[in-house]
Amino acid sequence: MLEMQSGEMTKTYYKSRKNKYNKTSAASQVLGSPELLGLVFEKLAKKRRYRSCLVNAARVNSLWFEVAISALWGGGHQTAPPVYALASVARARRQLYASNLRYLNFDGNKDATVHALNDGLSFPRLKELTLNNYGPSGDGQRCPTSQYIQRALESIKISNWNEHLDDAFLANVVQSCPNLRTVDFDHTGKRLSAKSLSDFFSATQNLTDISLNLDVNDEDLPLINADMLLHISTFNGLEKLSIENRIVEADAFDKVRSVNSRPFPALRQLRLCGGSSVISSAACLVAGLRELTITLLEAEVSFISNLLAIPALVKLEMCATADSLVKKEDCLALRSFHNLEELRFGDQSSGSWSLGGEPLTESEFAHFCSGLPLLKIFSVGMEMEDYPPMSFFPILSEHWKSLEFLDLFFMTHDLQQLAYMPAPMFPNLLWWEMISGYDRGVPQTLTAVQVGRLIDNHAPRLKELDFCEDQKKDHEIKQAWMDVRGITFRDHNPLNFLMNHYRM
């Protein structure tokens, strides 16, 4: 009996070992699976220092070649090869690499021959296309681009296109791109008509993101009118809409509402340029907005009360193209947006904001801040004559604990006053900008090193400190703050910080 048990155990033992050595290892499964291998190679492709490894991997066998080439050539914004890379490949092999491209961005490229070299190729996987700056040259040089317009395309962005964007181009996009989701036309020449645009949008019902800043031959006859808006208002999936042009009819949005009882059902982000009447009509029309950016074409600011029809607003940005005056009651009305996380008063070269009438008292400013408990970004490109004063900073600290971005562009402050305020005032602040950090009319009793330490004490997480005036004292303060934080100019890149944290 024991002998039989021993024999069975031995038999079982050898059987388990046989199965063990016949199994394919996990590493072998990954290296032999196109799907799993693709995940590994795509991770490597995102790191520039590992991309040379993929070139070597492509030489291992035919499977690795296909997967490695797909990872190297099929990347997105950060990992896609430059547009001229394809032209450096021998013509006989060019299609092999073109078949893997998912992203093409010709922004900044002015060489129309790049498109001629791509003529006749197919881009079956291309999803995002950006055409910029080059159109046909004045000597009639050929600039073919129809090879990029195909079925998989989801996003097309065109700017400074001169004479190349016309009705035929739009018709080709409609016919060839059923999966199109994003359209961005920016200074696209003057060959388009209002009818061609209206026909284009009536045939592209699946768009989720539309941005229009169009050139026109006659400023009195803009390309965007109520008929085109009516087509767009029926899109069930449209989430983002940007219109930089004036609309032909001031009551265009009112006309849309008279025909469509539930326009723009999914719209969450709206950028609009126009007078106060157009902005007021749009605000009343789209109550579900989360983000609103306004470019005002007139000095009168009388629409803010109408914006209260958008209770879920999270971001509000207002830009001025004329010298615009904001009254105290309009400013205080903004406190009603209790969900607001971002509030900006911007300006352009042709105009600026100013706060008119009696300035806010400290109690009024506290009342304003208390209505915006979730605010993270506060940017005031507004002439306020050293207002609010430093005494308002503790009020900001009390009500806006989550503040991350503070831009007081037109304001000069005596940062020495930080020594008399309880710290830390801005525990979560990442970016702080002002016109200057010291007041020339106030005696300087603290050194730049002392002020730099105070800044770090009040904003311990701060990554970017900017003074808009190019003055020696401000440079000294900033250098002192950077020394405290251990920041060197080598790793100090405000542009990258801005792109990573605040997408404008």
Short mmCIF file of C-alpha atoms in Angstrom, two decimals:
data_model
loop_
_atom_site.label_atom_id
_atom_site.label_comp_id
_atom_site.label_asym_id
_atom_site.label_seq_id
_atom_site.Cartn_x
_atom_site.Cartn_y
_atom_site.Cartn_z
CA MET A 1 0.00 0.00 0.00
CA LEU A 2 2.81 2.39 0.91
CA GLU A 3 4.70 1.32 -2.18
CA MET A 4 1.68 2.12 -4.34
CA GLN A 5 1.24 5.48 -2.66
CA SER A 6 4.89 6.20 -3.19
CA GLY A 7 4.57 5.26 -6.84
CA GLU A 8 1.54 7.50 -7.29
CA MET A 9 3.34 10.38 -5.64
CA THR A 10 6.34 9.84 -7.88
CA LYS A 11 4.11 9.73 -10.94
CA THR A 12 2.41 12.91 -9.88
CA TYR A 13 5.73 14.60 -9.21
CA TYR A 14 7.11 13.87 -12.65
CA LYS A 15 3.85 14.92 -14.28
CA SER A 16 3.94 18.33 -12.59
CA ARG A 17 7.55 18.88 -13.67
CA LYS A 18 6.70 17.95 -17.25
CA ASN A 19 3.87 20.50 -17.32
CA LYS A 20 6.09 23.11 -15.76
CA TYR A 21 8.75 22.93 -18.43
CA ASN A 22 6.22 22.82 -21.28
CA LYS A 23 4.59 26.10 -20.25
CA THR A 24 5.43 29.27 -22.22
CA SER A 25 6.96 31.91 -19.97
CA ALA A 26 5.17 35.22 -19.37
CA ALA A 27 8.02 37.10 -21.04
CA SER A 28 7.76 34.88 -24.13
CA GLN A 29 4.03 35.52 -24.31
CA VAL A 30 4.59 39.28 -24.27
CA LEU A 31 7.43 39.21 -26.80
CA GLY A 32 5.37 37.05 -29.16
CA SER A 33 2.07 38.89 -28.87
CA PRO A 34 1.59 41.93 -31.19
CA GLU A 35 -0.93 43.48 -28.76
CA LEU A 36 1.21 43.13 -25.62
CA LEU A 37 4.42 43.99 -27.45
CA GLY A 38 2.71 47.10 -28.81
CA LEU A 39 1.88 48.30 -25.29
CA VAL A 40 5.54 47.94 -24.27
CA PHE A 41 6.87 49.67 -27.38
CA GLU A 42 4.40 52.54 -27.10
CA LYS A 43 5.65 53.21 -23.56
CA LEU A 44 9.23 53.28 -24.85
CA ALA A 45 8.30 55.61 -27.72
CA LYS A 46 7.08 58.26 -25.25
CA LYS A 47 10.59 58.58 -23.81
CA ARG A 48 13.03 60.22 -26.21
CA ARG A 49 16.03 58.43 -24.72
CA TYR A 50 14.46 55.03 -25.48
CA ARG A 51 13.47 55.67 -29.08
CA SER A 52 16.83 54.45 -30.39
CA CYS A 53 16.08 51.13 -28.67
CA LEU A 54 13.01 50.76 -30.86
CA VAL A 55 15.12 51.24 -33.97
CA ASN A 56 17.23 48.28 -32.87
CA ALA A 57 14.12 46.29 -31.92
CA ALA A 58 12.78 46.71 -35.46
CA ARG A 59 15.70 44.61 -36.71
CA VAL A 60 14.90 41.53 -34.57
CA ASN A 61 12.23 39.92 -36.75
CA SER A 62 9.25 40.80 -38.95
CA LEU A 63 6.79 40.94 -36.02
CA TRP A 64 8.97 43.29 -34.01
CA PHE A 65 9.57 45.41 -37.10
CA GLU A 66 5.85 46.01 -37.64
CA VAL A 67 5.16 46.79 -33.99
CA ALA A 68 8.25 49.01 -33.56
CA ILE A 69 7.52 51.02 -36.72
CA SER A 70 3.93 51.51 -35.58
CA ALA A 71 5.14 52.85 -32.22
CA LEU A 72 7.80 55.11 -33.76
CA TRP A 73 5.65 56.60 -36.53
CA GLY A 74 2.18 56.35 -35.02
CA GLY A 75 2.65 58.66 -32.04
CA GLY A 76 0.63 61.68 -30.96
CA HIS A 77 1.53 65.31 -30.23
CA GLN A 78 4.71 64.59 -28.27
CA THR A 79 6.10 61.53 -30.06
CA ALA A 80 5.12 61.90 -33.72
CA PRO A 81 8.01 62.36 -36.18
CA PRO A 82 8.43 65.75 -37.88
CA VAL A 83 6.47 66.20 -41.10
CA TYR A 84 9.62 66.23 -43.24
CA ALA A 85 10.76 62.83 -41.90
CA LEU A 86 8.64 60.97 -44.45
CA ALA A 87 10.30 62.84 -47.30
CA SER A 88 13.69 61.50 -46.19
CA VAL A 89 12.54 57.91 -46.80
CA ALA A 90 13.11 56.33 -50.21
CA ARG A 91 9.98 56.66 -52.36
CA ALA A 92 9.65 52.87 -52.71
CA ARG A 93 9.33 52.49 -48.91
CA ARG A 94 7.51 55.75 -48.13
CA GLN A 95 4.04 54.20 -48.15
CA LEU A 96 5.07 51.68 -45.49
CA TYR A 97 5.68 54.48 -43.00
CA ALA A 98 2.82 56.68 -44.17
CA SER A 99 0.44 53.83 -43.36
CA ASN A 100 1.40 54.11 -39.67
CA LEU A 101 1.07 57.87 -39.23
CA ARG A 102 -1.76 58.98 -36.93
CA TYR A 103 -0.74 62.62 -36.44
CA LEU A 104 0.55 65.25 -38.87
CA ASN A 105 1.21 68.83 -37.80
CA PHE A 106 2.52 71.18 -40.51
CA ASP A 107 2.42 74.21 -38.19
CA GLY A 108 5.33 76.48 -39.07
CA ASN A 109 6.28 74.56 -42.21
CA LYS A 110 6.40 76.83 -45.28
CA ASP A 111 7.81 74.33 -47.74
CA ALA A 112 4.99 73.34 -50.09
CA THR A 113 7.22 70.69 -51.71
CA VAL A 114 6.70 68.52 -48.62
CA HIS A 115 3.12 68.00 -49.76
CA ALA A 116 4.22 67.32 -53.32
CA LEU A 117 6.52 64.56 -52.02
CA ASN A 118 3.54 63.02 -50.20
CA ASP A 119 1.35 63.16 -53.29
CA GLY A 120 -0.11 59.77 -54.19
CA LEU A 121 0.46 58.28 -50.74
CA SER A 122 -2.30 56.93 -48.52
CA PHE A 123 -2.66 57.73 -44.83
CA PRO A 124 -5.26 55.19 -43.65
CA ARG A 125 -4.60 55.68 -39.90
CA LEU A 126 -4.30 59.46 -39.85
CA LYS A 127 -6.54 60.90 -37.11
CA GLU A 128 -5.25 64.45 -36.51
CA LEU A 129 -4.22 66.89 -39.24
CA THR A 130 -2.96 70.46 -38.84
CA LEU A 131 -2.30 72.52 -41.96
CA ASN A 132 -0.67 75.89 -41.45
CA ASN A 133 1.23 78.72 -43.05
CA TYR A 134 1.95 77.47 -46.50
CA GLY A 135 -0.81 77.31 -49.16
CA PRO A 136 0.16 77.57 -52.82
CA SER A 137 2.97 80.04 -53.41
CA GLY A 138 2.65 83.13 -55.57
CA ASP A 139 4.42 81.44 -58.49
CA GLY A 140 1.73 78.76 -58.73
CA GLN A 141 3.70 75.99 -57.05
CA ARG A 142 1.61 72.84 -56.67
CA CYS A 143 0.53 72.06 -53.10
CA PRO A 144 -1.55 68.83 -53.02
CA THR A 145 -3.19 67.95 -49.69
CA SER A 146 -6.11 65.72 -50.68
CA GLN A 147 -4.01 62.66 -49.75
CA TYR A 148 -4.52 63.48 -46.06
CA ILE A 149 -8.31 63.68 -46.25
CA GLN A 150 -9.48 60.13 -45.58
CA ARG A 151 -11.86 58.04 -43.51
CA ALA A 152 -10.02 57.75 -40.18
CA LEU A 153 -9.55 61.52 -39.81
CA GLU A 154 -11.10 62.84 -36.58
CA SER A 155 -9.54 66.31 -36.27
CA ILE A 156 -8.68 68.91 -38.90
CA LYS A 157 -7.15 72.28 -38.00
CA ILE A 158 -6.35 74.86 -40.68
CA SER A 159 -4.87 78.33 -40.21
CA ASN A 160 -3.29 80.96 -42.45
CA TRP A 161 -4.27 78.85 -45.43
CA ASN A 162 -4.40 81.68 -47.93
CA GLU A 163 -6.17 80.59 -51.11
CA HIS A 164 -6.20 76.84 -50.68
CA LEU A 165 -9.31 76.36 -48.54
CA ASP A 166 -12.32 76.58 -50.83
CA ASP A 167 -15.71 74.98 -51.39
CA ALA A 168 -14.16 71.96 -53.15
CA PHE A 169 -11.89 71.28 -50.16
CA LEU A 170 -14.85 71.35 -47.77
CA ALA A 171 -16.86 69.06 -50.06
CA ASN A 172 -13.99 66.56 -50.07
CA VAL A 173 -13.85 66.60 -46.25
CA VAL A 174 -17.61 65.97 -46.02
CA GLN A 175 -17.42 63.07 -48.45
CA SER A 176 -14.27 61.42 -47.13
CA CYS A 177 -14.32 61.96 -43.34
CA PRO A 178 -17.38 60.39 -41.66
CA ASN A 179 -15.53 60.20 -38.32
CA LEU A 180 -14.69 63.91 -38.12
CA ARG A 181 -15.11 65.31 -34.60
CA THR A 182 -12.99 68.49 -34.43
CA VAL A 183 -12.90 71.42 -36.88
CA ASP A 184 -10.70 74.50 -36.38
CA PHE A 185 -10.61 77.16 -39.12
CA ASP A 186 -8.36 80.14 -38.31
CA HIS A 187 -7.62 82.84 -40.93
CA THR A 188 -8.39 80.49 -43.76
CA GLY A 189 -8.48 82.88 -46.70
CA LYS A 190 -11.39 84.54 -48.44
CA ARG A 191 -12.62 81.90 -50.89
CA LEU A 192 -15.31 80.50 -48.62
CA SER A 193 -18.93 81.61 -48.78
CA ALA A 194 -21.59 81.66 -46.08
CA LYS A 195 -23.55 79.06 -48.06
CA SER A 196 -20.59 76.67 -48.39
CA LEU A 197 -19.98 76.87 -44.64
CA SER A 198 -23.66 76.34 -43.90
CA ASP A 199 -23.74 73.33 -46.24
CA PHE A 200 -20.59 71.96 -44.64
CA PHE A 201 -22.01 72.06 -41.12
CA SER A 202 -25.37 70.69 -42.22
CA ALA A 203 -23.50 67.61 -43.48
CA THR A 204 -21.20 67.08 -40.46
CA GLN A 205 -23.57 66.22 -37.65
CA ASN A 206 -21.08 64.35 -35.42
CA LEU A 207 -18.79 67.25 -34.51
CA THR A 208 -17.90 67.73 -30.84
CA ASP A 209 -15.51 70.70 -31.16
CA ILE A 210 -15.87 73.69 -33.54
CA SER A 211 -13.57 76.73 -33.65
CA LEU A 212 -14.04 79.50 -36.23
CA ASN A 213 -11.97 82.64 -36.82
CA LEU A 214 -12.63 83.36 -40.51
CA ASP A 215 -11.37 85.96 -42.96
CA VAL A 216 -14.07 87.90 -44.79
CA ASN A 217 -14.10 90.11 -47.87
CA ASP A 218 -16.82 92.38 -46.54
CA GLU A 219 -16.98 93.12 -42.82
CA ASP A 220 -20.66 93.94 -43.19
CA LEU A 221 -21.33 90.41 -44.46
CA PRO A 222 -19.63 87.97 -42.05
CA LEU A 223 -19.62 84.28 -42.90
CA ILE A 224 -21.40 83.27 -39.69
CA ASN A 225 -25.13 83.90 -39.55
CA ALA A 226 -28.28 82.56 -37.92
CA ASP A 227 -28.73 79.82 -40.54
CA MET A 228 -25.31 78.36 -39.84
CA LEU A 229 -25.82 78.64 -36.08
CA LEU A 230 -29.10 76.80 -36.45
CA HIS A 231 -27.34 73.85 -38.08
CA ILE A 232 -24.72 73.77 -35.31
CA SER A 233 -27.33 74.07 -32.55
CA THR A 234 -28.82 70.69 -33.51
CA PHE A 235 -25.58 68.74 -32.91
CA ASN A 236 -26.29 66.42 -30.00
CA GLY A 237 -22.60 65.81 -29.29
CA LEU A 238 -21.20 69.35 -29.63
CA GLU A 239 -19.31 70.18 -26.43
CA LYS A 240 -17.01 73.06 -27.49
CA LEU A 241 -17.84 76.05 -29.69
CA SER A 242 -15.56 79.01 -30.42
CA ILE A 243 -16.66 81.87 -32.70
CA GLU A 244 -14.11 84.69 -33.00
CA ASN A 245 -16.01 86.51 -35.79
CA ARG A 246 -18.87 88.91 -35.45
CA ILE A 247 -22.23 87.35 -36.27
CA VAL A 248 -24.19 89.02 -39.05
CA GLU A 249 -27.35 89.42 -36.98
CA ALA A 250 -27.23 90.73 -33.44
CA ASP A 251 -30.25 88.58 -32.60
CA ALA A 252 -28.89 85.44 -34.29
CA PHE A 253 -29.06 83.40 -31.08
CA ASP A 254 -32.61 84.61 -30.48
CA LYS A 255 -33.58 83.38 -33.95
CA VAL A 256 -32.03 80.01 -33.20
CA ARG A 257 -34.07 79.72 -29.98
CA SER A 258 -37.28 80.59 -31.84
CA VAL A 259 -36.76 77.57 -34.12
CA ASN A 260 -34.97 75.13 -31.83
CA SER A 261 -36.54 74.80 -28.39
CA ARG A 262 -33.52 72.91 -27.01
CA PRO A 263 -30.41 74.19 -28.80
CA PHE A 264 -26.85 73.09 -28.04
CA PRO A 265 -27.92 70.28 -25.69
CA ALA A 266 -24.36 69.12 -24.87
CA LEU A 267 -22.44 72.42 -25.11
CA ARG A 268 -20.07 72.94 -22.18
CA GLN A 269 -17.44 75.38 -23.50
CA LEU A 270 -18.26 78.57 -25.44
CA ARG A 271 -15.90 81.26 -26.74
CA LEU A 272 -17.72 84.22 -28.26
CA CYS A 273 -16.80 87.56 -29.80
CA GLY A 274 -19.36 90.35 -30.13
CA GLY A 275 -21.33 93.11 -28.50
CA SER A 276 -23.11 92.85 -25.17
CA SER A 277 -26.47 92.05 -26.83
CA VAL A 278 -25.03 89.01 -28.66
CA ILE A 279 -23.30 87.76 -25.51
CA SER A 280 -26.46 88.22 -23.43
CA SER A 281 -28.55 86.28 -25.98
CA ALA A 282 -26.02 83.44 -26.06
CA ALA A 283 -25.83 83.27 -22.27
CA CYS A 284 -29.59 82.92 -21.95
CA LEU A 285 -29.60 80.29 -24.68
CA VAL A 286 -27.03 77.86 -23.26
CA ALA A 287 -27.73 77.35 -19.58
CA GLY A 288 -25.58 74.22 -19.23
CA LEU A 289 -22.24 75.92 -19.95
CA ARG A 290 -19.24 75.13 -17.80
CA GLU A 291 -16.69 77.44 -19.46
CA LEU A 292 -17.33 80.84 -21.08
CA THR A 293 -14.79 83.12 -22.77
CA ILE A 294 -15.99 86.52 -24.00
CA THR A 295 -14.27 89.04 -26.25
CA LEU A 296 -16.20 92.29 -25.97
CA LEU A 297 -16.25 94.58 -29.02
CA GLU A 298 -17.65 97.61 -27.26
CA ALA A 299 -16.93 99.66 -24.15
CA GLU A 300 -20.28 99.08 -22.44
CA VAL A 301 -20.35 96.26 -19.87
CA SER A 302 -24.01 95.56 -19.19
CA PHE A 303 -24.35 91.85 -19.77
CA ILE A 304 -22.95 90.39 -16.54
CA SER A 305 -26.37 90.13 -14.90
CA ASN A 306 -27.53 88.05 -17.89
CA LEU A 307 -24.71 85.59 -17.28
CA LEU A 308 -26.43 84.58 -14.06
CA ALA A 309 -28.58 82.32 -16.25
CA ILE A 310 -25.55 79.97 -16.32
CA PRO A 311 -25.48 78.61 -12.74
CA ALA A 312 -22.99 75.80 -13.39
CA LEU A 313 -20.25 78.06 -14.78
CA VAL A 314 -16.76 76.93 -13.71
CA LYS A 315 -14.59 79.19 -15.89
CA LEU A 316 -15.26 82.81 -16.92
CA GLU A 317 -12.82 84.85 -18.98
CA MET A 318 -13.58 88.32 -20.35
CA CYS A 319 -11.35 90.12 -22.85
CA ALA A 320 -11.71 93.69 -24.08
CA THR A 321 -11.01 95.10 -27.53
CA ALA A 322 -12.10 98.58 -26.46
CA ASP A 323 -11.47 100.51 -23.24
CA SER A 324 -14.18 98.94 -21.09
CA LEU A 325 -15.49 100.07 -17.75
CA VAL A 326 -16.66 97.63 -15.08
CA LYS A 327 -19.02 99.12 -12.53
CA LYS A 328 -18.96 98.10 -8.89
CA GLU A 329 -22.39 96.45 -9.06
CA ASP A 330 -21.33 94.40 -12.09
CA CYS A 331 -18.19 93.25 -10.31
CA LEU A 332 -20.11 92.26 -7.18
CA ALA A 333 -22.66 90.36 -9.31
CA LEU A 334 -19.93 87.88 -10.23
CA ARG A 335 -19.99 86.47 -6.68
CA SER A 336 -23.20 84.66 -7.62
CA PHE A 337 -21.17 82.07 -9.57
CA HIS A 338 -20.59 79.87 -6.54
CA ASN A 339 -19.07 77.04 -8.64
CA LEU A 340 -16.51 79.29 -10.34
CA GLU A 341 -12.93 77.97 -10.28
CA GLU A 342 -11.37 80.37 -12.79
CA LEU A 343 -12.02 84.12 -13.24
CA ARG A 344 -10.00 86.23 -15.67
CA PHE A 345 -10.23 89.83 -16.85
CA GLY A 346 -7.95 89.88 -19.87
CA ASP A 347 -7.10 92.65 -22.29
CA GLN A 348 -5.84 93.04 -25.83
CA SER A 349 -3.61 95.61 -27.49
CA SER A 350 -6.63 97.57 -28.70
CA GLY A 351 -8.32 97.94 -25.33
CA SER A 352 -8.24 97.34 -21.60
CA TRP A 353 -10.48 96.98 -18.57
CA SER A 354 -10.79 99.49 -15.79
CA LEU A 355 -12.78 99.53 -12.56
CA GLY A 356 -14.89 102.66 -12.45
CA GLY A 357 -16.87 104.41 -9.76
CA GLU A 358 -16.15 104.07 -6.06
CA PRO A 359 -13.57 101.36 -5.24
CA LEU A 360 -14.61 98.32 -3.27
CA THR A 361 -14.23 98.60 0.47
CA GLU A 362 -12.59 95.78 2.40
CA SER A 363 -15.99 94.52 3.56
CA GLU A 364 -17.33 94.59 -0.02
CA PHE A 365 -14.26 92.77 -1.28
CA ALA A 366 -14.69 90.15 1.45
CA HIS A 367 -18.34 89.78 0.42
CA PHE A 368 -17.22 89.27 -3.19
CA CYS A 369 -14.62 86.64 -2.27
CA SER A 370 -16.98 84.72 0.02
CA GLY A 371 -19.27 84.00 -2.92
CA LEU A 372 -16.49 82.20 -4.82
CA PRO A 373 -15.22 79.58 -2.36
CA LEU A 374 -13.87 77.22 -5.06
CA LEU A 375 -11.77 79.75 -6.98
CA LYS A 376 -8.33 78.47 -8.08
CA ILE A 377 -7.35 80.97 -10.78
CA PHE A 378 -7.76 84.74 -10.40
CA SER A 379 -6.29 86.91 -13.14
CA VAL A 380 -6.98 90.64 -13.30
CA GLY A 381 -5.60 92.36 -16.39
CA MET A 382 -7.24 95.58 -15.24
CA GLU A 383 -6.06 99.11 -14.51
CA MET A 384 -6.95 99.52 -10.84
CA GLU A 385 -4.42 102.11 -9.63
CA ASP A 386 -2.69 99.99 -6.98
CA TYR A 387 -6.01 98.45 -5.98
CA PRO A 388 -6.71 96.18 -4.17
CA PRO A 389 -4.05 97.22 -1.65
CA MET A 390 -1.87 94.79 0.28
CA SER A 391 -4.39 94.88 3.10
CA PHE A 392 -6.72 92.86 0.85
CA PHE A 393 -4.33 89.90 0.72
CA PRO A 394 -5.47 88.40 4.05
CA ILE A 395 -9.03 88.53 2.67
CA LEU A 396 -7.92 86.53 -0.38
CA SER A 397 -6.22 84.07 1.95
CA GLU A 398 -9.26 83.68 4.18
CA HIS A 399 -11.77 82.91 1.42
CA TRP A 400 -9.63 81.35 -1.35
CA LYS A 401 -7.63 78.59 0.33
CA SER A 402 -7.46 76.62 -2.93
CA LEU A 403 -6.01 79.51 -4.98
CA GLU A 404 -3.29 78.25 -7.36
CA PHE A 405 -2.85 81.08 -9.88
CA LEU A 406 -2.80 84.78 -8.93
CA ASP A 407 -2.16 87.29 -11.70
CA LEU A 408 -2.35 90.94 -10.64
CA PHE A 409 -0.84 92.27 -13.85
CA PHE A 410 -1.50 95.97 -13.41
CA MET A 411 -0.72 96.14 -9.71
CA THR A 412 2.36 97.20 -7.78
CA HIS A 413 2.74 95.97 -4.22
CA ASP A 414 5.05 96.60 -1.34
CA LEU A 415 5.96 92.99 -0.57
CA GLN A 416 7.67 94.12 2.62
CA GLN A 417 4.18 94.11 4.13
CA LEU A 418 4.26 90.28 4.05
CA ALA A 419 6.29 90.47 7.25
CA TYR A 420 3.21 91.74 9.13
CA MET A 421 0.72 89.16 7.83
CA PRO A 422 -0.01 85.69 9.26
CA ALA A 423 1.56 82.91 7.22
CA PRO A 424 1.05 80.99 5.08
CA MET A 425 -1.50 83.08 3.21
CA PHE A 426 -1.40 81.06 -0.03
CA PRO A 427 -0.57 77.44 0.86
CA ASN A 428 -1.57 76.10 -2.58
CA LEU A 429 -0.40 78.95 -4.82
CA LEU A 430 1.72 77.80 -7.79
CA TRP A 431 1.94 80.98 -9.93
CA TRP A 432 2.09 84.58 -8.74
CA GLU A 433 2.38 87.54 -11.11
CA MET A 434 2.31 91.30 -10.48
CA ILE A 435 3.69 94.42 -12.09
CA SER A 436 6.30 95.03 -9.38
CA GLY A 437 7.20 93.79 -5.93
CA TYR A 438 8.06 97.08 -4.36
CA ASP A 439 6.54 100.53 -4.13
CA ARG A 440 8.91 103.37 -4.97
CA GLY A 441 7.02 105.66 -2.62
CA VAL A 442 7.70 103.43 0.39
CA PRO A 443 11.12 103.30 2.13
CA GLN A 444 12.93 99.99 1.58
CA THR A 445 13.68 98.59 5.03
CA LEU A 446 14.06 94.92 4.02
CA THR A 447 16.62 93.38 1.70
CA ALA A 448 15.73 91.38 -1.39
CA VAL A 449 16.82 88.21 0.42
CA GLN A 450 14.42 88.92 3.28
CA VAL A 451 11.54 89.58 0.86
CA GLY A 452 12.35 86.39 -1.06
CA ARG A 453 12.15 84.39 2.16
CA LEU A 454 8.82 86.01 3.05
CA ILE A 455 7.40 85.05 -0.35
CA ASP A 456 8.46 81.45 0.17
CA ASN A 457 6.99 81.51 3.68
CA HIS A 458 3.58 82.69 2.44
CA ALA A 459 3.52 80.55 -0.74
CA PRO A 460 5.55 77.41 0.06
CA ARG A 461 4.42 75.55 -3.10
CA LEU A 462 5.09 78.45 -5.51
CA LYS A 463 6.79 77.40 -8.78
CA GLU A 464 6.65 80.63 -10.79
CA LEU A 465 7.07 84.25 -9.67
CA ASP A 466 6.82 86.99 -12.30
CA PHE A 467 7.27 90.75 -12.16
CA CYS A 468 6.15 92.55 -15.31
CA GLU A 469 8.42 95.57 -14.93
CA ASP A 470 12.03 95.00 -15.85
CA GLN A 471 13.59 96.56 -12.76
CA LYS A 472 16.73 95.67 -10.87
CA LYS A 473 14.99 95.41 -7.49
CA ASP A 474 12.42 92.93 -8.86
CA HIS A 475 15.20 90.82 -10.39
CA GLU A 476 16.92 90.74 -7.01
CA ILE A 477 13.73 89.65 -5.25
CA LYS A 478 13.06 86.92 -7.78
CA GLN A 479 16.64 85.64 -7.62
CA ALA A 480 16.46 85.58 -3.81
CA TRP A 481 13.21 83.61 -3.93
CA MET A 482 14.69 81.16 -6.46
CA ASP A 483 17.72 80.67 -4.21
CA VAL A 484 15.46 79.87 -1.27
CA ARG A 485 13.52 77.34 -3.35
CA GLY A 486 16.67 75.87 -4.89
CA ILE A 487 15.47 76.72 -8.40
CA THR A 488 18.12 77.24 -11.08
CA PHE A 489 17.67 78.88 -14.46
CA ARG A 490 18.45 75.54 -16.09
CA ASP A 491 15.28 73.90 -14.80
CA HIS A 492 13.28 77.15 -14.64
CA ASN A 493 10.89 76.98 -17.64
CA PRO A 494 7.70 79.00 -17.03
CA LEU A 495 6.27 78.10 -20.46
CA ASN A 496 6.31 74.37 -19.72
CA PHE A 497 4.84 74.99 -16.28
CA LEU A 498 2.04 77.05 -17.82
CA MET A 499 1.23 74.41 -20.44
CA ASN A 500 1.18 71.60 -17.89
CA HIS A 501 -0.98 73.33 -15.29
CA TYR A 502 -3.14 75.94 -17.02
CA ARG A 503 -4.37 75.08 -20.51
CA MET A 504 -5.50 78.45 -22.00
#
